[in-house]
Short mmCIF file of C-alpha atoms in Angstrom, two decimals:
data_model
loop_
_atom_site.label_atom_id
_atom_site.label_comp_id
_atom_site.label_asym_id
_atom_site.label_seq_id
_atom_site.Cartn_x
_atom_site.Cartn_y
_atom_site.Cartn_z
CA MET A 1 18.48 -58.74 -27.51
CA PHE A 2 15.61 -56.18 -29.32
CA LYS A 3 13.07 -57.14 -26.03
CA LYS A 4 16.03 -56.36 -24.06
CA VAL A 5 16.55 -52.55 -25.86
CA PHE A 6 12.72 -52.12 -25.76
CA ALA A 7 12.45 -52.84 -22.15
CA VAL A 8 15.46 -49.99 -20.85
CA LEU A 9 14.02 -47.68 -23.48
CA MET A 10 10.93 -47.89 -22.14
CA ALA A 11 12.17 -47.23 -18.91
CA LEU A 12 13.32 -44.24 -19.55
CA PHE A 13 10.27 -43.04 -21.06
CA MET A 14 8.45 -43.66 -18.03
CA THR A 15 11.07 -41.90 -15.44
CA ALA A 16 11.00 -39.00 -17.32
CA PHE A 17 6.97 -38.51 -18.09
CA VAL A 18 5.98 -40.44 -15.28
CA LEU A 19 8.26 -39.74 -12.51
CA PRO A 20 7.42 -35.85 -12.72
CA GLN A 21 3.66 -36.54 -12.59
CA ASN A 22 3.92 -38.59 -9.32
CA ILE A 23 6.63 -35.48 -7.66
CA TYR A 24 3.33 -33.23 -8.36
CA ALA A 25 0.60 -35.49 -7.08
CA GLU A 26 2.70 -35.42 -3.87
CA GLU A 27 2.16 -31.54 -3.37
CA THR A 28 0.72 -31.03 0.53
CA SER A 29 -2.99 -29.50 0.29
CA GLU A 30 -1.79 -25.90 1.32
CA GLU A 31 -0.15 -25.88 -2.21
CA ALA A 32 -3.02 -27.43 -4.16
CA VAL A 33 -5.40 -24.71 -2.54
CA LEU A 34 -2.66 -22.28 -3.89
CA ASN A 35 -3.27 -23.09 -7.15
CA GLU A 36 -6.90 -21.76 -7.18
CA ALA A 37 -7.67 -19.25 -9.89
CA ASN A 38 -8.45 -16.32 -7.90
CA PRO A 39 -11.31 -17.78 -5.52
CA VAL A 40 -14.47 -15.20 -4.67
CA TYR A 41 -16.57 -14.51 -1.43
CA GLY A 42 -19.07 -11.89 -2.39
CA ASP A 43 -17.07 -8.93 -3.41
CA PHE A 44 -13.83 -10.29 -2.10
CA GLU A 45 -10.68 -11.86 -3.51
CA TYR A 46 -8.71 -14.07 -1.76
CA VAL A 47 -6.59 -16.76 -1.26
CA ASN A 48 -7.16 -19.98 0.69
CA TYR A 49 -3.70 -21.36 2.58
CA GLY A 50 -5.18 -23.93 3.96
CA THR A 51 -5.61 -23.03 7.81
CA ASN A 52 -6.34 -19.20 6.46
CA ILE A 53 -7.56 -16.62 4.50
CA VAL A 54 -5.84 -14.13 2.88
CA ILE A 55 -7.93 -11.40 1.11
CA THR A 56 -6.40 -9.49 -2.29
CA LYS A 57 -8.94 -7.52 -3.23
CA TYR A 58 -11.80 -5.57 -3.36
CA LYS A 59 -13.65 -5.75 -6.13
CA GLY A 60 -16.96 -3.83 -4.70
CA SER A 61 -18.40 -0.46 -4.97
CA ALA A 62 -19.87 0.05 -1.50
CA LYS A 63 -19.24 2.96 0.53
CA THR A 64 -19.12 1.20 4.06
CA VAL A 65 -17.41 -2.16 4.03
CA THR A 66 -16.87 -4.57 6.73
CA ILE A 67 -14.33 -7.44 6.01
CA PRO A 68 -15.51 -10.57 6.43
CA SER A 69 -14.03 -12.70 9.51
CA VAL A 70 -14.40 -16.37 8.22
CA ILE A 71 -14.21 -17.88 4.78
CA LYS A 72 -15.07 -20.82 4.18
CA GLY A 73 -14.65 -21.68 8.06
CA LEU A 74 -11.66 -20.51 8.13
CA PRO A 75 -10.15 -16.94 9.39
CA VAL A 76 -9.31 -14.07 7.44
CA LYS A 77 -5.75 -13.01 8.78
CA VAL A 78 -4.02 -10.73 6.18
CA ILE A 79 -5.44 -7.52 4.06
CA GLY A 80 -3.22 -8.09 1.19
CA GLU A 81 -0.95 -5.91 -0.69
CA SER A 82 -3.02 -3.39 -2.48
CA ALA A 83 -6.16 -5.12 -1.96
CA PHE A 84 -8.06 -2.12 -1.27
CA SER A 85 -5.89 0.50 -2.97
CA SER A 86 -7.93 3.36 -4.86
CA ASN A 87 -11.10 2.47 -3.77
CA MET A 88 -13.76 4.69 -3.03
CA LEU A 89 -15.05 3.48 0.21
CA GLU A 90 -15.65 5.88 3.11
CA SER A 91 -16.01 3.13 5.86
CA VAL A 92 -14.19 0.14 6.60
CA THR A 93 -13.97 -2.01 9.43
CA ILE A 94 -11.64 -4.71 9.86
CA PRO A 95 -12.63 -7.71 12.16
CA ASP A 96 -10.29 -9.23 15.28
CA THR A 97 -9.31 -11.98 13.33
CA VAL A 98 -6.71 -10.20 11.42
CA VAL A 99 -2.98 -9.76 12.47
CA SER A 100 -1.14 -7.92 9.55
CA ILE A 101 -2.18 -5.54 7.02
CA GLY A 102 -0.41 -5.53 3.80
CA ALA A 103 1.48 -2.40 2.07
CA HIS A 104 -1.07 0.14 0.66
CA ALA A 105 -3.45 -2.40 1.27
CA PHE A 106 -5.89 1.12 1.99
CA SER A 107 -3.67 3.88 -0.04
CA TYR A 108 -5.70 6.10 -2.03
CA CYS A 109 -8.69 5.41 -0.42
CA ILE A 110 -9.33 9.06 -0.80
CA GLU A 111 -12.77 8.78 0.57
CA LEU A 112 -12.32 7.08 3.76
CA THR A 113 -13.11 9.14 6.49
CA SER A 114 -13.52 5.97 8.93
CA VAL A 115 -11.74 2.65 10.10
CA LYS A 116 -11.90 0.71 12.91
CA ILE A 117 -8.33 -1.65 13.35
CA PRO A 118 -8.69 -4.06 16.10
CA ASP A 119 -5.86 -3.99 18.36
CA THR A 120 -5.43 -8.09 17.25
CA ILE A 121 -3.22 -6.78 14.21
CA THR A 122 0.38 -6.30 15.00
CA SER A 123 2.19 -5.49 11.61
CA ILE A 124 0.74 -2.65 9.47
CA ASP A 125 3.14 -2.68 6.10
CA GLU A 126 4.59 0.68 4.55
CA GLY A 127 1.91 2.81 2.44
CA ALA A 128 -0.86 1.08 3.69
CA PHE A 129 -3.29 4.52 4.39
CA HIS A 130 -1.03 6.56 2.29
CA TYR A 131 -2.66 9.43 0.79
CA CYS A 132 -6.24 8.81 2.61
CA LYS A 133 -7.22 12.28 2.32
CA SER A 134 -10.21 12.49 3.99
CA LEU A 135 -9.22 10.52 6.94
CA LYS A 136 -9.08 13.11 10.00
CA SER A 137 -8.77 10.58 13.23
CA ILE A 138 -7.54 7.09 13.58
CA LYS A 139 -7.11 4.63 16.55
CA ILE A 140 -3.25 3.29 15.86
CA PRO A 141 -3.82 -1.01 17.36
CA SER A 142 -2.10 -1.42 20.25
CA GLY A 143 0.39 -4.73 19.67
CA LEU A 144 2.20 -2.26 16.86
CA THR A 145 5.95 -2.46 17.87
CA GLU A 146 6.84 -0.30 14.74
CA LEU A 147 4.95 2.28 12.18
CA SER A 148 6.50 1.26 8.54
CA GLU A 149 7.41 3.58 6.47
CA SER A 150 4.82 6.44 4.78
CA VAL A 151 1.79 4.43 6.51
CA PHE A 152 -0.13 7.33 7.12
CA SER A 153 1.68 9.86 5.06
CA SER A 154 -0.23 12.52 3.14
CA CYS A 155 -3.53 11.96 5.11
CA SER A 156 -3.96 15.76 5.20
CA LYS A 157 -6.84 15.81 7.55
CA LEU A 158 -5.74 13.87 10.31
CA THR A 159 -5.55 16.25 12.69
CA THR A 160 -4.00 14.15 16.63
CA VAL A 161 -2.06 10.98 16.74
CA THR A 162 -1.53 8.62 19.94
CA ILE A 163 1.40 6.30 19.50
CA PRO A 164 0.64 2.74 20.98
CA LYS A 165 2.46 2.17 24.03
CA LYS A 166 4.67 -0.82 22.06
CA VAL A 167 5.89 0.83 19.29
CA LYS A 168 9.68 1.04 19.23
CA THR A 169 10.31 2.71 15.77
CA ILE A 170 8.42 5.53 13.77
CA LYS A 171 10.08 5.10 10.26
CA SER A 172 11.03 7.40 7.78
CA HIS A 173 8.00 9.15 5.72
CA ALA A 174 5.57 7.78 8.67
CA PHE A 175 3.21 11.03 8.98
CA TYR A 176 5.04 12.50 6.54
CA TYR A 177 2.71 15.48 4.96
CA CYS A 178 0.02 15.25 7.50
CA ASP A 179 0.02 19.01 7.17
CA LYS A 180 -3.04 19.33 9.76
CA LEU A 181 -1.54 17.61 12.57
CA THR A 182 -1.74 19.62 15.65
CA SER A 183 -1.16 16.97 18.50
CA VAL A 184 1.69 13.74 18.75
CA THR A 185 1.32 11.88 21.44
CA ILE A 186 4.80 10.01 21.69
CA PRO A 187 4.95 6.90 24.33
CA ASP A 188 8.79 6.29 26.27
CA SER A 189 8.79 2.81 24.50
CA VAL A 190 9.88 4.49 21.28
CA THR A 191 13.82 4.63 20.30
CA ARG A 192 14.13 5.59 16.93
CA ILE A 193 12.24 8.42 14.89
CA GLU A 194 13.72 7.77 11.68
CA GLN A 195 13.90 10.21 8.31
CA GLU A 196 11.70 13.05 7.91
CA ALA A 197 8.74 10.83 10.13
CA PHE A 198 7.12 14.24 10.49
CA ARG A 199 8.16 16.06 7.26
CA ASP A 200 5.26 18.62 6.13
CA CYS A 201 3.67 18.38 9.27
CA ARG A 202 3.29 21.86 8.95
CA SER A 203 0.09 22.49 11.81
CA LEU A 204 2.71 20.82 14.27
CA LYS A 205 4.44 23.68 16.23
CA SER A 206 5.58 21.58 19.24
CA ILE A 207 6.47 17.95 19.92
CA VAL A 208 7.23 16.31 23.70
CA ILE A 209 10.46 13.23 23.31
CA PRO A 210 10.93 10.85 26.19
CA LYS A 211 14.06 9.94 27.40
CA SER A 212 13.71 6.49 25.33
CA VAL A 213 14.23 8.11 22.03
CA THR A 214 18.18 7.83 21.02
CA TYR A 215 18.10 8.93 17.22
CA ILE A 216 16.24 11.73 15.62
CA GLY A 217 16.75 11.44 11.72
CA THR A 218 17.65 13.88 9.14
CA ARG A 219 14.18 16.61 8.89
CA ALA A 220 12.68 14.13 11.07
CA LEU A 221 10.81 16.77 12.67
CA GLY A 222 10.02 20.78 12.39
CA TYR A 223 10.67 21.00 8.57
CA ASN A 224 8.89 21.39 5.08
CA PHE A 225 9.29 20.94 1.67
CA ILE A 226 9.65 24.08 -0.42
CA TYR A 227 7.35 23.37 -3.76
CA LEU A 228 8.88 24.34 -6.74
CA ASP A 229 12.70 24.50 -4.91
CA THR A 230 14.74 22.27 -4.06
CA ASP A 231 15.45 23.15 -0.16
CA PHE A 232 13.68 23.38 2.90
CA THR A 233 12.13 25.70 5.36
CA LYS A 234 11.14 25.33 9.39
CA THR A 235 8.59 25.34 10.66
CA SER A 236 8.34 28.84 12.59
CA GLY A 237 8.60 28.87 15.99
CA PHE A 238 8.36 24.86 16.17
CA THR A 239 9.53 23.53 19.69
CA ILE A 240 10.57 20.60 20.95
CA TYR A 241 10.34 19.59 24.57
CA GLY A 242 12.46 17.05 26.09
CA TYR A 243 15.68 16.30 28.63
CA ALA A 244 18.72 17.30 29.11
CA GLY A 245 21.54 15.53 26.95
CA THR A 246 19.23 13.11 25.25
CA ALA A 247 18.98 13.30 21.39
CA ALA A 248 15.58 15.34 21.58
CA GLU A 249 18.03 18.15 23.01
CA ARG A 250 20.58 17.25 20.28
CA TYR A 251 18.66 16.91 17.47
CA ALA A 252 16.62 20.94 18.85
CA LYS A 253 20.28 22.02 18.65
CA ALA A 254 21.92 20.93 15.73
CA ASN A 255 19.04 21.79 13.62
CA GLY A 256 18.11 25.59 15.32
CA PHE A 257 14.80 24.65 17.25
CA THR A 258 13.62 25.70 20.26
CA PHE A 259 14.26 23.39 23.31
CA LYS A 260 12.48 23.60 26.13
CA ALA A 261 12.22 21.22 29.69
CA PRO A 262 8.50 19.48 30.00
CA LYS A 263 6.06 21.31 31.52
CA LYS A 264 4.00 20.12 34.17
CA THR A 265 1.06 17.93 32.81
CA GLY A 266 -1.59 16.43 34.77
CA TRP A 267 -4.16 18.55 36.66
CA VAL A 268 -3.50 22.05 36.95
CA LYS A 269 -5.61 24.71 38.77
CA LYS A 270 -5.68 28.16 37.05
CA ASN A 271 -7.53 31.48 37.92
CA GLY A 272 -9.47 29.23 40.54
CA SER A 273 -10.91 26.76 37.55
CA TRP A 274 -9.52 22.89 37.26
CA TYR A 275 -7.50 21.76 33.79
CA TYR A 276 -5.93 18.32 33.03
CA VAL A 277 -3.08 19.06 30.64
CA LYS A 278 -2.01 15.89 28.57
CA SER A 279 1.28 14.80 27.29
CA ASP A 280 1.31 17.30 24.38
CA TYR A 281 0.56 20.12 26.72
CA SER A 282 -2.71 20.69 25.39
CA TYR A 283 -5.89 21.12 27.96
CA GLN A 284 -8.20 18.00 28.18
CA LYS A 285 -11.55 18.80 26.18
CA GLY A 286 -14.73 16.54 26.33
CA TRP A 287 -14.70 13.06 28.14
CA LEU A 288 -11.85 11.78 30.39
CA GLN A 289 -11.43 8.83 32.53
CA LEU A 290 -9.09 8.80 35.40
CA SER A 291 -8.75 5.81 38.03
CA GLY A 292 -12.33 4.71 36.93
CA LYS A 293 -13.88 7.98 37.58
CA TRP A 294 -15.45 10.09 34.46
CA TYR A 295 -14.80 13.82 33.88
CA TYR A 296 -16.30 16.21 31.80
CA PHE A 297 -14.12 19.46 29.93
CA ASN A 298 -16.08 22.25 28.59
CA LYS A 299 -14.33 23.76 25.27
CA ASN A 300 -11.95 26.03 26.79
CA GLY A 301 -10.90 22.72 28.60
CA VAL A 302 -12.31 23.50 32.28
CA MET A 303 -13.61 20.72 34.42
CA VAL A 304 -17.58 21.35 34.87
CA THR A 305 -19.20 20.87 37.87
CA GLY A 306 -22.94 20.62 38.78
CA TRP A 307 -25.61 20.10 35.88
CA GLN A 308 -24.60 19.75 32.58
CA GLY A 309 -26.14 19.07 29.25
CA ILE A 310 -24.25 16.86 26.98
CA GLY A 311 -25.83 15.74 23.70
CA SER A 312 -29.92 15.00 24.68
CA LYS A 313 -28.92 13.87 28.01
CA TRP A 314 -27.69 15.44 31.38
CA PHE A 315 -25.51 14.51 33.67
CA TYR A 316 -24.46 15.73 37.41
CA PHE A 317 -20.72 16.19 38.12
CA GLN A 318 -19.99 16.50 41.78
CA SER A 319 -17.59 19.57 43.23
CA ASP A 320 -14.62 17.60 42.75
CA GLY A 321 -15.70 17.05 38.76
CA VAL A 322 -16.12 13.61 38.88
CA MET A 323 -19.77 12.06 37.28
CA ALA A 324 -22.34 11.01 39.75
CA THR A 325 -23.88 7.48 38.83
CA GLY A 326 -26.46 5.73 40.61
CA TRP A 327 -28.71 7.25 43.71
CA LYS A 328 -27.72 11.15 44.48
CA LYS A 329 -29.27 13.98 46.74
CA ILE A 330 -28.99 17.15 44.96
CA SER A 331 -30.97 20.01 46.75
CA ASN A 332 -32.83 18.28 48.73
CA LYS A 333 -34.50 16.04 45.74
CA TRP A 334 -33.25 12.60 45.14
CA TYR A 335 -32.30 11.66 41.24
CA TYR A 336 -30.86 8.40 39.78
CA PHE A 337 -28.34 8.67 37.38
CA LEU A 338 -27.36 5.57 35.30
CA SER A 339 -23.54 3.48 35.02
CA GLY A 340 -22.72 5.76 32.17
CA GLY A 341 -23.83 9.34 33.83
CA ALA A 342 -27.01 9.95 32.63
CA MET A 343 -29.97 11.35 34.92
CA VAL A 344 -32.94 8.34 34.60
CA THR A 345 -36.65 10.52 33.92
CA GLY A 346 -40.30 8.63 33.52
CA TRP A 347 -40.22 4.79 35.03
CA LYS A 348 -37.11 2.85 36.26
CA LYS A 349 -36.69 -0.78 37.85
CA ILE A 350 -34.66 -0.24 40.44
CA GLY A 351 -33.31 -3.49 42.75
CA GLY A 352 -36.34 -5.18 41.81
CA LYS A 353 -38.61 -2.00 42.58
CA TRP A 354 -40.57 0.32 40.70
CA TYR A 355 -39.77 4.17 40.90
CA PHE A 356 -41.09 7.56 38.66
CA PHE A 357 -38.76 9.94 38.14
CA LEU A 358 -40.03 13.49 36.59
CA SER A 359 -39.41 15.16 33.39
CA GLY A 360 -36.60 17.12 35.37
CA GLY A 361 -35.12 14.12 36.97
CA ALA A 362 -36.48 14.58 40.27
CA MET A 363 -37.77 11.58 42.41
CA VAL A 364 -41.01 11.34 42.94
CA THR A 365 -43.04 10.71 46.35
CA GLY A 366 -46.67 10.09 47.57
CA TRP A 367 -49.29 10.72 44.94
CA LYS A 368 -48.75 10.82 41.47
CA LYS A 369 -51.43 10.90 38.56
CA ILE A 370 -49.33 9.29 35.11
CA SER A 371 -51.17 8.60 31.85
CA GLY A 372 -54.37 8.92 33.56
CA LYS A 373 -53.59 6.84 36.29
CA TRP A 374 -53.09 7.30 39.73
CA TYR A 375 -49.89 5.85 42.07
CA TRP A 376 -48.96 6.15 45.33
CA PHE A 377 -45.34 5.88 45.99
CA ASP A 378 -43.61 5.80 49.69
CA SER A 379 -41.50 8.00 50.89
CA SER A 380 -38.10 6.43 49.23
CA GLY A 381 -40.04 6.60 46.20
CA VAL A 382 -40.85 2.89 46.29
CA MET A 383 -44.25 2.86 44.22
CA PHE A 384 -46.74 0.46 46.25
CA ALA A 385 -48.77 -2.32 44.34
CA ASN A 386 -50.56 -5.32 44.44
CA GLY A 387 -52.67 -4.33 47.86
CA THR A 388 -54.66 -2.40 49.84
CA LYS A 389 -53.11 0.45 51.77
CA ILE A 390 -54.66 3.35 54.45
CA ILE A 391 -53.56 6.95 53.43
CA GLY A 392 -54.63 9.69 54.90
CA GLY A 393 -57.36 7.81 56.65
CA LYS A 394 -58.74 6.04 53.60
CA LYS A 395 -58.29 2.39 52.37
CA TYR A 396 -57.14 2.43 49.05
CA LYS A 397 -57.11 -0.95 46.86
CA PHE A 398 -54.37 -1.25 44.43
CA ASN A 399 -53.51 -3.41 41.33
CA SER A 400 -50.26 -5.51 40.24
CA SER A 401 -49.29 -2.65 38.15
CA GLY A 402 -49.71 -0.60 41.03
CA ILE A 403 -52.76 1.37 39.84
CA CYS A 404 -55.10 2.72 42.25
CA LEU A 405 -58.65 1.07 41.62
CA ASN A 406 -60.82 3.42 43.97
CA PRO A 407 -58.92 6.75 43.84
#
C-alpha cells in the first residue's frame, strides 16, 4: 500500500516540475532568440527575430551614421521605436532592406541635417522625426500610404514638402510647427487632411488642394497658436486653391480664407521668357527633367538657352531650352557633351576613336602640339595614329599613341 501511495506522489511531483520544463523546451527557435539579452552589433543594439533584424538602440556618438543592411546574415527590416531618439548625429543613411521606421525613432535629433530614406519603406510611425529642427529637406518614400501623427512636426527648418502619390491620409499634426515651410505639393491620391496637420506653418501662404480630398480637419490649414494664450490666429492672406463644391472650398469658406480656382501650371511665357510653374504655383528653379529632356532655370525662374556655366562645368542649351548631349555644332565649331550635359575638354575617346578638345570646348582639327608633342587630327577630328601620312606634300610617321615621330 505504501509503495502505491509513494508512486502516486512521485507522479504528481513529476507533473508539477518536469512538465513545464518540457513545454519551455518546445519554444520555437524564434522565441529562443528573442530571449537573448540586448545583442550588439557595433554601436547598434538589436533583436533577432529569426528571419530579420530590428534595430532597437544606437549607442554610438558618430556624426555620420550608415545603418547596416545585414546583421548575422539576416536583413535589417525595422528601425525600432526611439532607436536614435535624442542622438546628436548629423547625417544618417537607411539601407533599402528596411521597410518600417518605428515611433519616435529619430525624434529630438536636433543636429540631424540629412537623412536618406529608401523607397522600400512602407511605414513611418508617429513622431518618427519630431523636433529634428535642423532638417531642411526630406524625400518622403514613395511607398507610404499615410503620413502618421506628428511624423515631421517641429521640423522648423523644413522648407518644401512633396507628398508621395500613394499617400491617402495626412494625419493630425503631421507637419505641425514647420514654420519655415513655404511649399507643399499634395497629390490627388490624398483623401483626408486631419486636424491641425499643418498648424503653425506660418510661412505657408497658400496651398493647392486636389479634388480627391474629401475631409479637412479642424485648424488643419492656415492657423497658428498664440503663445501664452488659449486662442489661435490665422495666417494673413492665406489662400486655398481648389475646385468648387469640394472640401477645399467648404473649408476655406467655413474658416474665412480666400478661395480661388487653380492657376495655370506647366510652361508659361511671360515678357518673352519661358517659365515652368509648379503645382504649388511657384516658378521652377535649377534643373528640371521633362519627358526625358533636361532644362535649367535661373534664380528668377527663367529658362536658360545657349552657354551656361553651372558649378565648375559648362553646358549648352538649345533654343528650345533642351540641354545638349553628344555632338553639337555651335558657331561652326564642333563640341562634345557628356550624357550629363557637361562640355568635354582635353582628350576624349568616342566610338573607339581619339579626339582632342580645347579648353573652350572646340574640337581640334589639323596639327596640334599637346604637352610638347605633335599630333594630327583629320577634318572630322579623329587623331591619326600608327602609320605614315602625307600632309602638305610631306610624309610623316606616327606611333600607336598618335605622336608624330618626325615633325
